[in-house]
Coordinates of C-alpha atoms and ligand atoms in Angstrom, one line a residue:
M58 CA 99.4 -66.6 13.5
D59 CA 98.5 -64.2 10.8
P60 CA 95.0 -65.4 9.5
S61 CA 95.8 -64.5 5.8
R62 CA 98.5 -67.4 5.8
A63 CA 96.3 -69.9 7.0
A64 CA 93.3 -68.6 4.4
A65 CA 96.3 -69.2 1.8
F66 CA 96.9 -73.3 3.0
P67 CA 93.5 -75.1 1.3
F68 CA 94.0 -76.1 -2.1
I69 CA 90.5 -75.6 -3.5
P70 CA 90.0 -72.0 -1.4
A71 CA 87.1 -72.0 0.6
D72 CA 85.1 -68.9 2.4
T73 CA 86.4 -69.5 6.1
A74 CA 90.1 -70.1 6.7
P75 CA 91.2 -73.9 8.2
L76 CA 91.3 -74.1 12.1
V77 CA 95.2 -74.1 13.4
I78 CA 96.1 -76.5 15.6
D79 CA 99.5 -75.6 17.1
R80 CA 99.9 -78.6 19.2
T81 CA 98.0 -82.3 20.2
E82 CA 98.1 -83.1 24.1
D83 CA 96.7 -86.2 25.8
V84 CA 92.7 -86.1 24.6
W85 CA 93.1 -82.1 23.8
L86 CA 94.3 -80.2 20.5
I87 CA 95.3 -77.0 21.1
R88 CA 94.8 -74.3 18.4
D89 CA 97.2 -71.0 17.5
D90 CA 94.7 -68.9 19.8
G91 CA 95.2 -71.1 23.0
T92 CA 92.0 -72.6 23.6
R93 CA 91.4 -76.3 23.6
L94 CA 89.2 -78.9 22.1
L95 CA 88.8 -81.6 23.2
D96 CA 89.4 -84.3 20.5
A97 CA 85.7 -86.3 20.8
G98 CA 86.0 -86.9 17.0
G99 CA 90.3 -88.3 17.6
G100 CA 90.8 -86.5 14.6
A101 CA 88.5 -88.6 11.7
V102 CA 88.1 -91.5 14.4
V103 CA 91.8 -92.3 14.2
T104 CA 93.1 -91.4 17.9
N105 CA 93.0 -94.5 20.1
I106 CA 96.1 -94.4 22.6
G107 CA 95.8 -90.5 22.8
H108 CA 98.1 -87.3 21.7
G109 CA 101.6 -86.6 22.2
R110 CA 102.6 -90.2 23.9
R111 CA 106.4 -89.5 24.3
E112 CA 107.1 -93.7 24.2
V113 CA 105.9 -93.3 20.8
V114 CA 107.5 -90.3 20.0
E115 CA 110.8 -92.1 20.8
A116 CA 109.9 -95.5 19.0
A117 CA 109.8 -92.9 15.9
A118 CA 113.0 -91.4 16.4
R119 CA 115.0 -94.5 17.2
A120 CA 113.6 -95.7 13.9
L121 CA 114.5 -92.6 11.3
G122 CA 118.1 -92.5 13.2
T123 CA 118.4 -95.8 12.2
I124 CA 116.6 -96.5 8.6
D125 CA 115.6 -93.8 6.4
Y126 CA 114.6 -95.7 3.8
V127 CA 114.9 -99.5 2.0
V128 CA 112.3 -100.5 -0.9
P129 CA 109.5 -102.4 0.9
V130 CA 110.0 -105.9 0.0
W131 CA 113.2 -106.3 2.1
A132 CA 112.4 -107.1 6.2
T133 CA 113.9 -104.8 8.5
E134 CA 113.7 -105.3 12.1
N135 CA 110.6 -103.1 12.5
R136 CA 108.8 -104.9 9.2
I137 CA 109.2 -107.8 11.1
A138 CA 108.2 -107.3 14.6
L139 CA 105.1 -105.3 13.4
V140 CA 104.0 -109.0 11.7
E141 CA 104.7 -110.6 14.6
E142 CA 102.9 -108.2 17.3
L143 CA 100.1 -109.0 14.7
V144 CA 99.6 -112.2 14.3
E145 CA 100.5 -113.1 17.9
H146 CA 98.1 -110.4 19.5
W147 CA 95.7 -108.8 17.3
L148 CA 94.9 -110.9 14.3
P149 CA 92.0 -113.8 13.9
D150 CA 93.6 -117.4 13.7
G151 CA 94.7 -118.4 10.7
F152 CA 95.6 -114.8 9.5
T153 CA 99.3 -115.2 9.1
R154 CA 99.7 -113.1 6.2
A155 CA 100.3 -108.8 6.1
S156 CA 101.3 -106.2 4.1
F157 CA 101.6 -102.8 5.2
F158 CA 100.7 -99.4 3.3
S159 CA 101.0 -95.9 3.7
G160 CA 97.1 -95.0 4.2
W161 CA 93.7 -96.7 4.1
S162 CA 92.5 -95.8 0.5
E163 CA 95.5 -97.6 -0.5
S164 CA 94.8 -100.7 1.8
V165 CA 91.4 -101.0 0.1
D166 CA 92.8 -100.5 -3.3
A167 CA 95.5 -103.7 -1.9
A168 CA 92.7 -105.9 -1.1
I169 CA 90.9 -105.6 -4.1
R170 CA 93.7 -106.5 -5.9
V171 CA 94.5 -109.4 -3.8
A172 CA 91.1 -110.8 -4.2
R173 CA 91.2 -110.7 -7.8
T174 CA 94.8 -111.6 -8.2
H175 CA 93.3 -114.2 -5.7
Q176 CA 90.9 -115.7 -8.3
V177 CA 93.2 -115.3 -11.2
A178 CA 95.1 -117.8 -9.3
V179 CA 92.9 -120.4 -8.5
G180 CA 91.2 -120.2 -12.6
Q181 CA 88.4 -118.0 -12.3
P182 CA 89.5 -115.0 -14.2
Q183 CA 86.0 -114.2 -15.6
R184 CA 86.0 -113.4 -11.6
W185 CA 86.8 -109.6 -11.4
K186 CA 83.4 -108.0 -9.4
V187 CA 83.6 -106.1 -6.2
I188 CA 79.9 -106.1 -4.5
G189 CA 80.1 -103.1 -2.6
R190 CA 76.7 -101.8 -0.7
D191 CA 74.7 -99.0 -0.8
V192 CA 75.8 -96.9 1.8
S193 CA 79.3 -97.1 2.5
Y194 CA 83.0 -95.7 2.2
H195 CA 86.2 -97.2 1.3
G196 CA 88.3 -94.5 0.2
S197 CA 88.8 -91.7 -2.3
T198 CA 90.7 -93.5 -4.6
L199 CA 89.2 -94.1 -8.4
S200 CA 89.0 -97.8 -6.9
G201 CA 87.5 -97.2 -2.6
L202 CA 84.6 -94.6 -4.5
S203 CA 84.1 -97.6 -7.0
V204 CA 83.2 -100.5 -4.5
G205 CA 82.0 -97.8 -1.7
N206 CA 79.1 -96.0 -2.2
H207 CA 79.5 -92.4 -0.1
D208 CA 77.4 -90.1 -2.9
R209 CA 79.1 -86.5 -1.3
R210 CA 82.8 -88.3 -2.3
R211 CA 81.4 -90.2 -5.4
N212 CA 79.5 -86.9 -6.7
G213 CA 81.1 -85.9 -9.9
L214 CA 83.2 -88.3 -10.6
E215 CA 81.1 -90.9 -11.1
P216 CA 81.7 -91.6 -14.7
M217 CA 85.0 -92.7 -13.8
L218 CA 84.0 -95.2 -11.5
A219 CA 83.8 -99.2 -12.6
D220 CA 80.6 -100.4 -11.9
H221 CA 80.9 -102.5 -9.2
P222 CA 77.5 -104.1 -8.1
K223 CA 75.7 -102.6 -4.8
S224 CA 73.7 -104.7 -2.4
N225 CA 71.3 -103.2 0.3
W226 CA 73.5 -102.2 3.3
L227 CA 70.5 -103.3 6.1
D228 CA 69.0 -106.3 4.2
P229 CA 70.6 -109.9 5.3
E230 CA 68.4 -111.4 2.0
A231 CA 70.2 -108.6 -0.4
L232 CA 73.2 -109.4 -1.7
A233 CA 72.1 -113.5 -2.4
K234 CA 70.0 -111.6 -4.9
V235 CA 72.5 -109.8 -6.3
I236 CA 74.9 -112.6 -6.9
E237 CA 72.3 -114.5 -8.7
Q238 CA 71.4 -111.0 -11.3
E239 CA 75.3 -110.4 -11.6
G240 CA 76.0 -114.3 -12.1
P241 CA 78.1 -116.0 -9.5
E242 CA 80.7 -117.0 -11.5
T243 CA 81.7 -113.6 -12.2
V244 CA 82.2 -112.0 -8.4
A245 CA 85.1 -111.9 -7.2
A246 CA 84.5 -111.1 -3.4
F247 CA 82.0 -108.7 -1.7
I248 CA 83.3 -105.9 0.6
G249 CA 81.6 -104.5 3.6
E250 CA 82.3 -101.8 6.9
P251 CA 81.3 -104.0 10.0
I252 CA 79.6 -100.6 10.9
S253 CA 79.5 -98.2 8.4
G254 CA 81.0 -95.0 9.3
A255 CA 82.1 -91.9 7.2
S256 CA 78.9 -93.0 5.1
A257 CA 76.2 -93.5 7.9
G258 CA 77.6 -92.7 11.9
A259 CA 77.9 -95.8 13.0
M260 CA 75.4 -97.7 11.9
V261 CA 75.1 -101.4 13.2
P262 CA 73.7 -104.1 10.9
P263 CA 70.6 -106.1 11.5
D264 CA 71.3 -109.0 13.9
G265 CA 71.7 -111.8 11.3
Y266 CA 73.4 -109.9 8.3
W267 CA 76.8 -110.9 8.4
P268 CA 75.6 -114.4 8.5
A269 CA 73.7 -114.5 5.0
V270 CA 76.7 -112.6 3.7
E271 CA 78.9 -115.8 4.3
D272 CA 76.6 -118.0 3.4
V273 CA 75.9 -117.1 0.0
C274 CA 79.5 -115.9 -0.8
R275 CA 80.5 -119.4 1.1
A276 CA 78.1 -120.7 -1.1
N277 CA 79.9 -119.3 -4.3
D278 CA 83.1 -119.0 -3.6
I279 CA 83.2 -115.2 -3.1
L280 CA 85.8 -113.8 -1.0
I281 CA 85.2 -111.6 1.9
I282 CA 86.8 -108.7 2.6
V283 CA 85.8 -106.6 5.7
D284 CA 87.2 -103.1 5.8
E285 CA 88.0 -102.5 9.1
V286 CA 89.6 -99.2 8.6
M287 CA 87.2 -97.7 11.5
T288 CA 86.3 -100.3 13.4
G289 CA 89.4 -102.3 14.1
F290 CA 92.1 -102.4 16.9
G291 CA 89.2 -101.7 19.5
R292 CA 87.4 -99.3 18.5
T293 CA 84.3 -100.6 19.0
G294 CA 85.1 -102.2 22.0
R295 CA 86.5 -105.9 21.0
T296 CA 89.5 -106.0 18.7
W297 CA 88.0 -106.3 15.3
G298 CA 84.5 -105.1 14.5
H299 CA 83.1 -108.3 12.3
E300 CA 83.4 -110.1 15.7
H301 CA 80.4 -109.2 17.1
F302 CA 78.8 -110.5 14.4
D303 CA 78.8 -114.2 13.3
V304 CA 81.9 -113.9 10.0
T305 CA 84.6 -114.9 9.1
P306 CA 86.9 -113.1 6.4
D307 CA 89.1 -113.8 4.3
I308 CA 90.9 -110.2 4.0
I309 CA 90.8 -108.0 7.0
V310 CA 92.0 -104.1 5.9
G311 CA 93.0 -102.1 8.9
G312 CA 93.5 -98.9 9.5
K313 CA 93.4 -96.1 11.5
G314 CA 94.3 -97.8 14.8
L315 CA 97.2 -99.2 13.8
S316 CA 99.7 -96.4 14.3
G317 CA 96.9 -94.9 16.5
G318 CA 97.2 -91.0 14.3
Y319 CA 101.4 -91.1 14.9
A320 CA 102.1 -91.8 10.7
P321 CA 100.6 -92.6 7.9
M322 CA 100.1 -96.8 8.4
G323 CA 97.1 -98.9 7.0
G324 CA 97.8 -102.9 6.4
I325 CA 95.7 -106.0 4.7
Y326 CA 95.3 -108.7 6.6
S327 CA 94.9 -112.7 5.3
T328 CA 95.4 -116.0 5.2
D329 CA 97.4 -118.7 3.4
A330 CA 94.2 -119.9 1.6
V331 CA 94.0 -116.7 0.0
V332 CA 97.5 -116.2 -0.2
D333 CA 99.3 -119.6 -1.5
P334 CA 97.6 -119.6 -5.0
I335 CA 99.0 -116.5 -5.7
A336 CA 102.4 -117.6 -5.0
A337 CA 102.1 -120.4 -6.5
A338 CA 100.8 -119.1 -9.7
G339 CA 103.7 -116.5 -9.2
M340 CA 101.8 -114.0 -9.2
G341 CA 102.2 -111.2 -6.8
L342 CA 100.8 -108.1 -5.1
M343 CA 102.9 -104.5 -6.6
Y344 CA 103.6 -102.1 -3.3
F345 CA 103.4 -98.5 -3.5
T346 CA 107.3 -96.7 -2.6
F347 CA 105.8 -95.7 0.8
S348 CA 104.7 -99.1 1.8
G349 CA 105.1 -100.6 5.3
A350 CA 107.6 -97.8 6.0
D351 CA 110.1 -98.4 8.6
L352 CA 109.1 -95.4 10.8
G353 CA 105.3 -96.5 10.5
C354 CA 106.3 -100.1 11.5
A355 CA 108.4 -99.1 14.6
V356 CA 105.2 -96.5 15.7
S357 CA 102.8 -99.1 15.0
V358 CA 104.4 -101.8 17.1
E359 CA 104.6 -99.4 20.0
V360 CA 100.8 -97.9 19.7
L361 CA 99.9 -101.5 20.0
R362 CA 102.1 -102.3 22.9
I363 CA 100.3 -99.6 24.6
M364 CA 97.4 -100.6 23.6
R365 CA 97.7 -103.8 25.2
Q366 CA 99.6 -102.9 27.9
E367 CA 96.9 -100.3 29.2
Q368 CA 93.8 -102.7 27.9
L369 CA 92.8 -99.9 25.6
V370 CA 90.3 -102.2 24.2
Q371 CA 88.9 -103.6 27.1
R372 CA 88.3 -99.6 27.9
S373 CA 87.1 -98.9 24.6
A374 CA 83.9 -101.1 25.5
E375 CA 83.6 -99.9 29.4
M376 CA 83.8 -96.3 28.2
G377 CA 81.5 -96.6 25.1
A378 CA 79.0 -98.0 27.1
R379 CA 79.2 -95.0 29.4
L380 CA 78.8 -92.5 26.3
R381 CA 76.2 -94.5 24.9
R382 CA 74.2 -94.0 28.5
R383 CA 74.9 -90.8 28.7
L384 CA 74.6 -89.6 25.4
E385 CA 70.8 -91.6 25.4
D386 CA 69.8 -89.6 28.7
E387 CA 70.6 -86.3 26.9
L388 CA 69.9 -86.3 23.7
G389 CA 67.5 -89.7 23.3
G390 CA 64.3 -87.3 23.1
H391 CA 66.1 -84.3 21.1
P392 CA 64.2 -82.9 18.6
N393 CA 66.6 -83.3 16.0
V394 CA 68.2 -86.5 16.8
S395 CA 66.2 -89.5 14.9
D396 CA 68.7 -92.4 16.3
I397 CA 71.8 -93.2 18.4
R398 CA 74.0 -95.8 17.7
G399 CA 77.2 -97.7 17.6
L400 CA 79.4 -100.4 19.8
G401 CA 82.1 -98.9 22.1
L402 CA 83.8 -95.9 21.3
M403 CA 82.5 -95.5 17.6
Q404 CA 79.6 -94.1 18.2
G405 CA 77.0 -92.1 15.8
I406 CA 74.1 -89.6 16.3
E407 CA 71.9 -89.3 13.5
L408 CA 69.9 -86.0 12.6
V409 CA 66.8 -84.4 11.4
Q410 CA 65.0 -81.6 11.0
D411 CA 62.0 -83.1 12.7
R412 CA 61.9 -86.8 14.9
D413 CA 58.4 -87.1 15.2
T414 CA 58.4 -87.1 11.2
G415 CA 62.0 -88.2 9.7
I416 CA 62.0 -84.8 7.7
E417 CA 65.9 -84.3 7.3
F418 CA 67.3 -81.0 6.2
S419 CA 68.2 -79.9 3.3
R420 CA 71.1 -80.8 2.0
S421 CA 72.2 -77.2 0.9
I422 CA 71.8 -76.5 4.5
D423 CA 74.4 -79.2 5.2
F424 CA 73.5 -79.7 9.4
A425 CA 75.9 -82.2 10.3
A426 CA 78.8 -79.8 9.4
R427 CA 77.1 -76.6 11.1
V428 CA 76.8 -78.5 15.0
A429 CA 80.5 -79.5 14.2
G430 CA 81.2 -75.8 13.5
E431 CA 78.9 -74.9 16.8
A432 CA 80.7 -77.5 19.1
I433 CA 83.6 -76.2 17.8
E434 CA 83.4 -72.4 19.2
R435 CA 81.8 -74.3 22.4
G436 CA 85.5 -76.3 22.3
V437 CA 84.2 -79.5 21.4
W438 CA 85.7 -81.3 18.3
V439 CA 82.7 -83.9 16.9
Y440 CA 83.2 -85.7 13.4
P441 CA 80.2 -84.6 11.0
C442 CA 79.4 -87.1 8.0
G443 CA 76.5 -88.6 6.0
S444 CA 75.3 -90.1 2.4
G445 CA 72.6 -91.2 1.0
P446 CA 69.2 -91.9 3.3
V447 CA 71.5 -90.5 6.3
A448 CA 71.7 -86.9 5.8
D449 CA 73.6 -86.1 8.4
A450 CA 75.3 -87.6 11.3
L451 CA 77.6 -87.1 13.9
L452 CA 80.7 -89.5 14.5
I453 CA 81.7 -89.5 18.3
G454 CA 85.2 -91.7 18.4
P455 CA 87.4 -90.4 21.4
P456 CA 90.6 -92.0 22.3
F457 CA 89.9 -94.8 24.5
T458 CA 91.7 -92.8 27.5
I459 CA 89.1 -90.5 28.2
T460 CA 87.3 -90.5 31.6
D461 CA 84.0 -89.7 32.7
D462 CA 84.3 -85.8 33.3
H463 CA 85.6 -86.1 29.2
I464 CA 82.1 -87.6 28.3
E465 CA 80.6 -84.8 30.6
L466 CA 81.9 -82.4 28.3
I467 CA 81.2 -84.0 25.0
V468 CA 77.5 -84.8 25.4
G469 CA 77.4 -81.6 26.7
T470 CA 78.9 -79.6 24.4
T471 CA 77.2 -81.9 21.5
K472 CA 74.1 -81.4 23.0
A473 CA 73.8 -77.6 23.0
A474 CA 75.8 -77.4 19.5
I475 CA 73.1 -79.3 18.0
D476 CA 70.6 -76.9 19.5
A477 CA 72.6 -73.7 18.3
A478 CA 73.0 -75.4 14.6
A479 CA 69.2 -75.7 14.6
A480 CA 68.0 -72.0 15.8
S481 CA 70.4 -71.0 13.2
V482 CA 68.7 -72.3 10.5
S483 CA 64.9 -72.2 12.0
G484 CA 65.5 -68.2 12.3
Ligands
PLP134 C1 86.2 -97.0 6.3 C2 87.3 -96.7 5.5 N1 87.6 -97.5 4.7 C3 88.5 -96.3 4.0 C4 88.7 -95.5 4.2 C5 89.7 -93.9 3.4 O1 91.3 -93.7 4.3 P1 92.0 -92.3 3.5 O2 91.2 -91.5 3.6 O3 92.8 -92.7 4.4 O4 92.1 -92.8 2.4 C6 88.3 -94.8 5.7 C7 88.5 -93.6 5.8 O5 87.9 -92.5 6.8 C8 87.2 -95.9 6.4 O6 86.9 -95.0 7.5

């Protein structure tokens, strides 16, 4: 492709032209020059069943050939089938309600609106605050940025963001203190990612964190929203990330694995206890025009069917354990790696200038992005991330269909990329 065409594509002009991907296949992204990138980031930790699955393409074609657009409140066969698939096979006991959106920020926004509407419906209109965590990412809408705290992504927008309180992301005692300070009667909900994704590179909270959240929220009639956009649908080796911890949420937001990247689809899932009072009060949940598009529902039904048929959640656990072992073998003592963490096929590598002192690279160096650039040069895509106290990290979240050979390529290339990026900033 003529490079000037790609260079003109970004909305905000950049020094370098974006990568041009010609097609996707299995675990590979194929560039316009024919070179192949192993998709170790699963895009943005999205791809679960791998690329180019004919069954999904055919389901999408059938759906589009039957129905293009109907308003979100009407039922279609694919919409009904997706709710049935979720309730029967994927959602925790008691989760009977599902609503779908075209994206994950939209889904987070809807979850916040449901929590607030529930509180109004049960006669608690003074409860509006949604307590987030001081390192977190819940999307880039103004509501998602307000309840989240990803400093790079909030940058410059702060005056426009609602002032929702934050509690420490790793301290089990912190939430109780924030609730006390704010006044429990003002708090509608708490929101957190079971394992922190784009803000912190797969940080797993300490034992006791989630049970403490549950205790204090139950004691104060505060709803618990788990943002499983990244951790849901098997990414962490269990169906839901929160299953690793002793916590029962009220609302789940989930995501990326729902349609495996084949269609823009997100959803929120909840219980009769949350939803029935909203109905009884004659209140509702306004949709977006493209919410629950028939195409996205058809694709999601097929993706989830493949996941079950090929037992891919279990595979995420198994291959995740192998990936983790190999990362620890090869990078455990690396001078620029301060931590390797995560669960299942959501693994994070925290990067620092000096492992012994914990000193980070200066923000202006954008070290994680440099490492990702070096990895691309060597044929692997890893997802750079980090915010606040985690300046630089990599997320490794490949399709669940990866093999041992792919793991060797990911680990070897990541190591070479970190070495090359470190050499480029020291020399
Ligand atoms: C946990 C979490 N919530 C919300 C979002 C927002 O999704 P989107 O970028 O599609 O709006 C993301 C995206 O990475 C996410 O990881």
